[in-house]
JSON list of C-alpha atoms in Angstrom, two decimals:
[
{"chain": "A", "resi": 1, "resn": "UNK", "atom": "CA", "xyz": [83.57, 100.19, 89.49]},
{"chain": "A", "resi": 2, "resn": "UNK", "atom": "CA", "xyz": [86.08, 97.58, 91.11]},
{"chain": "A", "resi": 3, "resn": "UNK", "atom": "CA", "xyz": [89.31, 97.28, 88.55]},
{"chain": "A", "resi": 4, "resn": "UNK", "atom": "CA", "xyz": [91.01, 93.51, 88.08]},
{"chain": "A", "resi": 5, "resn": "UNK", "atom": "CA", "xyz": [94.26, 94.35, 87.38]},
{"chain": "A", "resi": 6, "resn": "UNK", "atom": "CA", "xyz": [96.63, 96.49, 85.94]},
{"chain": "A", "resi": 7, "resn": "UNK", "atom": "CA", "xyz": [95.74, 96.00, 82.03]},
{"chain": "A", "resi": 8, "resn": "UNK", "atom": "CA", "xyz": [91.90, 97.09, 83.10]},
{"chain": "A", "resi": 9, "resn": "UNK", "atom": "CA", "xyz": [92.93, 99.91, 85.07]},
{"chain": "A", "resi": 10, "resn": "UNK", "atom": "CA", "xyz": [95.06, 101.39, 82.26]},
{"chain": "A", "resi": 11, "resn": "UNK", "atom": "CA", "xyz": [92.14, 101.24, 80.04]},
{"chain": "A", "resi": 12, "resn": "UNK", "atom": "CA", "xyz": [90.04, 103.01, 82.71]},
{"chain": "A", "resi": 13, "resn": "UNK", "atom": "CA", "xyz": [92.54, 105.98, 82.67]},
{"chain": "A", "resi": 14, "resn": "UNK", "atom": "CA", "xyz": [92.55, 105.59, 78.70]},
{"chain": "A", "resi": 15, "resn": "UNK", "atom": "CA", "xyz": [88.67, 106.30, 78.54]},
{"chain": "A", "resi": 16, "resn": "UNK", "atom": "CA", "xyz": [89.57, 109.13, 80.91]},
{"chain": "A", "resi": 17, "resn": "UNK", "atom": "CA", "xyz": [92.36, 110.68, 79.26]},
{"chain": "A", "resi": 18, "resn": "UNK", "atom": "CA", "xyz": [90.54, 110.65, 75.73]},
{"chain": "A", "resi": 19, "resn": "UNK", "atom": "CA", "xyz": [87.28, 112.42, 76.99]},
{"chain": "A", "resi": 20, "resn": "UNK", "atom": "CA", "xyz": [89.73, 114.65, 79.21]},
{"chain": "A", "resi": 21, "resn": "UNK", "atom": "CA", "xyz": [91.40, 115.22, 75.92]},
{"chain": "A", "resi": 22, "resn": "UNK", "atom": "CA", "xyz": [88.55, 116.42, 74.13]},
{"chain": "A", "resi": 23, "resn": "UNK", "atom": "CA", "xyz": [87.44, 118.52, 76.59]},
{"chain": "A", "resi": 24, "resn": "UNK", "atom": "CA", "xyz": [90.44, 120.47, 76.47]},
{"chain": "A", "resi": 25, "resn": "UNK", "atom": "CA", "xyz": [90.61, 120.40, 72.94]},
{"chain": "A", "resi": 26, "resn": "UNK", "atom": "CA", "xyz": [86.72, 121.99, 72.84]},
{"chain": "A", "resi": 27, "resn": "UNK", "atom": "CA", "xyz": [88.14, 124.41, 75.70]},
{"chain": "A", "resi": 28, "resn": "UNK", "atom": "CA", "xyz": [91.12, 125.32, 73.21]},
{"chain": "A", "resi": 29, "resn": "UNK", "atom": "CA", "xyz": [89.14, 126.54, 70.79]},
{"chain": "A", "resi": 30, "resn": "UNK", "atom": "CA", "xyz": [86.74, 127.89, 72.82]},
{"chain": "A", "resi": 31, "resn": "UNK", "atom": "CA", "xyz": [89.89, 130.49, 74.33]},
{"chain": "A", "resi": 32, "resn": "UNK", "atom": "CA", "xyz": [90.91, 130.97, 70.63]},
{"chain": "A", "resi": 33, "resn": "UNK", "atom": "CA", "xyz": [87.52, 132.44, 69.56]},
{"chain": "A", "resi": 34, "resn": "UNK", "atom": "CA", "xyz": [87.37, 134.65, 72.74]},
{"chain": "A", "resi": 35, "resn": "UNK", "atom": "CA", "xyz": [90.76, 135.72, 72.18]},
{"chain": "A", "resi": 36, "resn": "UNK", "atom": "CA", "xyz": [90.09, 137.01, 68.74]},
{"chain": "A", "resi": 37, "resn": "UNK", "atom": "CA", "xyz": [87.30, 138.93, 70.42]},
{"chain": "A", "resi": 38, "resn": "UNK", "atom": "CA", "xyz": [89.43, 140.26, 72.93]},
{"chain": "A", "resi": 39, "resn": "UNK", "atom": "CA", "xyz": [91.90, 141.33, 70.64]},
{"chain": "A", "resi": 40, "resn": "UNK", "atom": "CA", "xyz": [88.91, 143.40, 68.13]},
{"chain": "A", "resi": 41, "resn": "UNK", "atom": "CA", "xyz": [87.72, 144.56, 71.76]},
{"chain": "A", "resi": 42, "resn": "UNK", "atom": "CA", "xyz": [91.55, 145.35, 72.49]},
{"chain": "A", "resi": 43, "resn": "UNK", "atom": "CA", "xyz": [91.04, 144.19, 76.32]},
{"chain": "A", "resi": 44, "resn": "UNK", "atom": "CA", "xyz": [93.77, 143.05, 77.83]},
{"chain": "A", "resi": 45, "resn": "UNK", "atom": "CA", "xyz": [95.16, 139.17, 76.93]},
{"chain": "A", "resi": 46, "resn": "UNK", "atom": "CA", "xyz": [96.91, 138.11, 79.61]},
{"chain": "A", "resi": 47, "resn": "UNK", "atom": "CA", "xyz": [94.50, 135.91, 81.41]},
{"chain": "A", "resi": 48, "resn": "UNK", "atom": "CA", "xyz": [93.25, 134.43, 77.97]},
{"chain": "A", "resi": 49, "resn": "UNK", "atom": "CA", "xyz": [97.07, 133.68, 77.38]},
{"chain": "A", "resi": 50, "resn": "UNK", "atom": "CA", "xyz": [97.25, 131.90, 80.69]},
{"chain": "A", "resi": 51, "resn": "UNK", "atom": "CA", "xyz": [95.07, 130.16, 80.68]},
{"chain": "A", "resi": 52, "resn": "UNK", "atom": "CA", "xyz": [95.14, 129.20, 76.60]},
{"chain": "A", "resi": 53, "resn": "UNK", "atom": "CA", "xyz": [98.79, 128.08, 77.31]},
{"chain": "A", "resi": 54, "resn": "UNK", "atom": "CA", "xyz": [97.74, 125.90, 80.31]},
{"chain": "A", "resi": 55, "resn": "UNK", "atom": "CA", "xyz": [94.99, 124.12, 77.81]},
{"chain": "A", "resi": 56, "resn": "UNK", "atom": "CA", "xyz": [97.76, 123.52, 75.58]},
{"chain": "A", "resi": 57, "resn": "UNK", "atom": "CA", "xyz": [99.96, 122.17, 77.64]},
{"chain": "A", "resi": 58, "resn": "UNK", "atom": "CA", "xyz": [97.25, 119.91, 79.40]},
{"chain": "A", "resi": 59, "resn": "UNK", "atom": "CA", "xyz": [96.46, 118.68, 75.74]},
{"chain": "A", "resi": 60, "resn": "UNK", "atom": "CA", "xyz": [100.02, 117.89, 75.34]},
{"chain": "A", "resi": 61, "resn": "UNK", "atom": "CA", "xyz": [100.54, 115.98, 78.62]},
{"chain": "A", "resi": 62, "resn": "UNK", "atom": "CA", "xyz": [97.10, 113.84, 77.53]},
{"chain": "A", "resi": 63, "resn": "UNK", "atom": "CA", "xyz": [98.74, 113.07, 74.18]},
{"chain": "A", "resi": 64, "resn": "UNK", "atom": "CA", "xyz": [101.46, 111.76, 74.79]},
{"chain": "A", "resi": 65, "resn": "UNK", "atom": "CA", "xyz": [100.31, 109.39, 77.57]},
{"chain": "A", "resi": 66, "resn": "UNK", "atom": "CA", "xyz": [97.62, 108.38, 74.98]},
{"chain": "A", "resi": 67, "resn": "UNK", "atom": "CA", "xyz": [100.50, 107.73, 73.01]},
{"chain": "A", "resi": 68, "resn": "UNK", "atom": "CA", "xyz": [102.66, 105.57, 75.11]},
{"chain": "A", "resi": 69, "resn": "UNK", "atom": "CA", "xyz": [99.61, 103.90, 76.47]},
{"chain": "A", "resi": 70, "resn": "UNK", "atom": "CA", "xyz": [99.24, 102.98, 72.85]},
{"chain": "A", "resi": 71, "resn": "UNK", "atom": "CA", "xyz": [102.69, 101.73, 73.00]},
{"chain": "A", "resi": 72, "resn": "UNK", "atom": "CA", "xyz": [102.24, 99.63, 75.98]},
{"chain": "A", "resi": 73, "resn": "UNK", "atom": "CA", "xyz": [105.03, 101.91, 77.87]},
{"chain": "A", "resi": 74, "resn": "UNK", "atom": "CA", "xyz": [102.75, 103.83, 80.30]},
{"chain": "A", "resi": 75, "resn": "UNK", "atom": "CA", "xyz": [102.20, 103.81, 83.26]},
{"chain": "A", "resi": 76, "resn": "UNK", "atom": "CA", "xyz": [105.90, 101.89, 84.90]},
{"chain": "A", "resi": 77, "resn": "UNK", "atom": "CA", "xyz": [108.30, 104.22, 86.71]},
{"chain": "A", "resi": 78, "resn": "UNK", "atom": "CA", "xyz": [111.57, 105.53, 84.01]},
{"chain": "A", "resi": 79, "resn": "UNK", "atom": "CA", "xyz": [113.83, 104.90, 87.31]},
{"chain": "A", "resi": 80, "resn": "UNK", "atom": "CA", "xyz": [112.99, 101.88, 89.08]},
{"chain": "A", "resi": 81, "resn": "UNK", "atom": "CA", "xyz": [110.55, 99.80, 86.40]},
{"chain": "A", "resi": 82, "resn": "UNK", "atom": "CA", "xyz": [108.16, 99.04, 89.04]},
{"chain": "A", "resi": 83, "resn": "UNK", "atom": "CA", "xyz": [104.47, 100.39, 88.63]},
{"chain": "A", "resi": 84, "resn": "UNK", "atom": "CA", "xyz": [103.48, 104.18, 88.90]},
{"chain": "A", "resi": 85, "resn": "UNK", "atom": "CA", "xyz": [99.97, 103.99, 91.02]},
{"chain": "A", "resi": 86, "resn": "UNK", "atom": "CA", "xyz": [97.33, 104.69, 88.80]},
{"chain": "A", "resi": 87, "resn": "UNK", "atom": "CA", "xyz": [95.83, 107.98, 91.06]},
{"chain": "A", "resi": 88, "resn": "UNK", "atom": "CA", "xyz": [98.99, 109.47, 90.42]},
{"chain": "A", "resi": 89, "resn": "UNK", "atom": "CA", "xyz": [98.72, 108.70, 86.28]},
{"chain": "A", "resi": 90, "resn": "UNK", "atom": "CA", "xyz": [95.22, 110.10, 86.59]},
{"chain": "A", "resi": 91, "resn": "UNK", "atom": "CA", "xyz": [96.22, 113.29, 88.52]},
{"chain": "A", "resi": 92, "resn": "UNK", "atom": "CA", "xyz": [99.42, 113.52, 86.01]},
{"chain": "A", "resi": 93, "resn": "UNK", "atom": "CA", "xyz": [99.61, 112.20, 82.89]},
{"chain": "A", "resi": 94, "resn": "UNK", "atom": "CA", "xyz": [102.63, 113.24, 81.92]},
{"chain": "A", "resi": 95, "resn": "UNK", "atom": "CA", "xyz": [104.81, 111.63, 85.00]},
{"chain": "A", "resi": 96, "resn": "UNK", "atom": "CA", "xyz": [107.42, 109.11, 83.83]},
{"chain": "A", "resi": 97, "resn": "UNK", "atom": "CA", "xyz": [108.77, 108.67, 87.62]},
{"chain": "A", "resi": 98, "resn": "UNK", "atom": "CA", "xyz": [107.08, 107.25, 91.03]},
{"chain": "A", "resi": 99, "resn": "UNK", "atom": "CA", "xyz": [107.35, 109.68, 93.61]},
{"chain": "A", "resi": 100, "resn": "UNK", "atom": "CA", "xyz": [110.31, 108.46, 95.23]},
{"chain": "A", "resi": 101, "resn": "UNK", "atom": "CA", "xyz": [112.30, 108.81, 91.44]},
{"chain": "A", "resi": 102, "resn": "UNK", "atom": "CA", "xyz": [110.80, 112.52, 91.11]},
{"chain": "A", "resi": 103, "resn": "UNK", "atom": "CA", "xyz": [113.49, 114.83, 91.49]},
{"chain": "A", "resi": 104, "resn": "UNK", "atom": "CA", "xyz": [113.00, 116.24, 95.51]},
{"chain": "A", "resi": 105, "resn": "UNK", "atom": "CA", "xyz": [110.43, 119.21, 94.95]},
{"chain": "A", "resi": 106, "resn": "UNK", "atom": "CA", "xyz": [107.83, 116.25, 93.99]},
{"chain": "A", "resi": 107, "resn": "UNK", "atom": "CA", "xyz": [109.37, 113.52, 96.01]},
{"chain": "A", "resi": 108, "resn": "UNK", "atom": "CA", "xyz": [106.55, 112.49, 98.50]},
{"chain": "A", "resi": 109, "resn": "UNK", "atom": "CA", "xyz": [107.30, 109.85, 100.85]},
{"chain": "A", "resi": 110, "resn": "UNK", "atom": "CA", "xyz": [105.98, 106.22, 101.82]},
{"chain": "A", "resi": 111, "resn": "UNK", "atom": "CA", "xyz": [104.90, 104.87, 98.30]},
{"chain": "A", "resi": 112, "resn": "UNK", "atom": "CA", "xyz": [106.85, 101.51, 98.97]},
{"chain": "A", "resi": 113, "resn": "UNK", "atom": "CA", "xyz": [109.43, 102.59, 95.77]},
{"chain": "A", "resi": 114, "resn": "UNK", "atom": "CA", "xyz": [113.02, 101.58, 97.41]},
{"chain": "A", "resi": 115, "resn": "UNK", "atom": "CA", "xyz": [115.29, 102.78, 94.00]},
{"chain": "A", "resi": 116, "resn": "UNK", "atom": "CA", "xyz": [118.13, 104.95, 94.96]},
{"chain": "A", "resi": 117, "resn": "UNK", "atom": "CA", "xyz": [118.04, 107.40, 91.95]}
]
């Protein structure tokens, strides 16, 4: 599919983020059945736990880039204002910074952001 501009691309990654969402959110519950099982069974939790908190946090990440897309404030860098490239919303959809405004364990180089943050 060959995206416009901006606006169209955002509600590319909306459609993508919503059916992400309930994906996760059919995951979620799927973990809290089998953790109720596991807990009758008394197997260990851990892994369930993991990976229960992961889903949760996932779901959190989706919502609230759902919400500021709903806003109209997704998707532009917190640092510099310009444009956050929309691979990078798709592969995290929580990121408020570019990757030259991510704090240095993130920080990847050659993205064409020049801020000084």
């Amino acid at each position: 599919m060959y995206v416009v501009n901006r606006q169209a691309e955002l509600g590319v990654l909306r459609i993508v983020l919503e059916e992400q969402y309930e994906r996760h959110s059919i995951q979620l519950a799927l973990l809290d059945r089998q953790a109720r099982r596991l807990r009758s069974d008394g197997a260990d939790l851990a892994a369930a736990s993991a990976l229960t908190a992961a889903t949760r946090r996932a779901l959190g990440d989706i919502a609230r880039a759902l919400h500021y897309l709903e806003q109209g404030r997704y998707g532009t860098c917190g640092g510099c204002d310009r444009d956050i490239p929309i691979e990078e919303l798709a592969h995290r959809p929580s990121t408020r910074l570019c990757a030259t405004c991510q704090p240095e364990p993130r920080r990847r180089t050659g993205d064409g952001c020049d801020c000084r943050r």
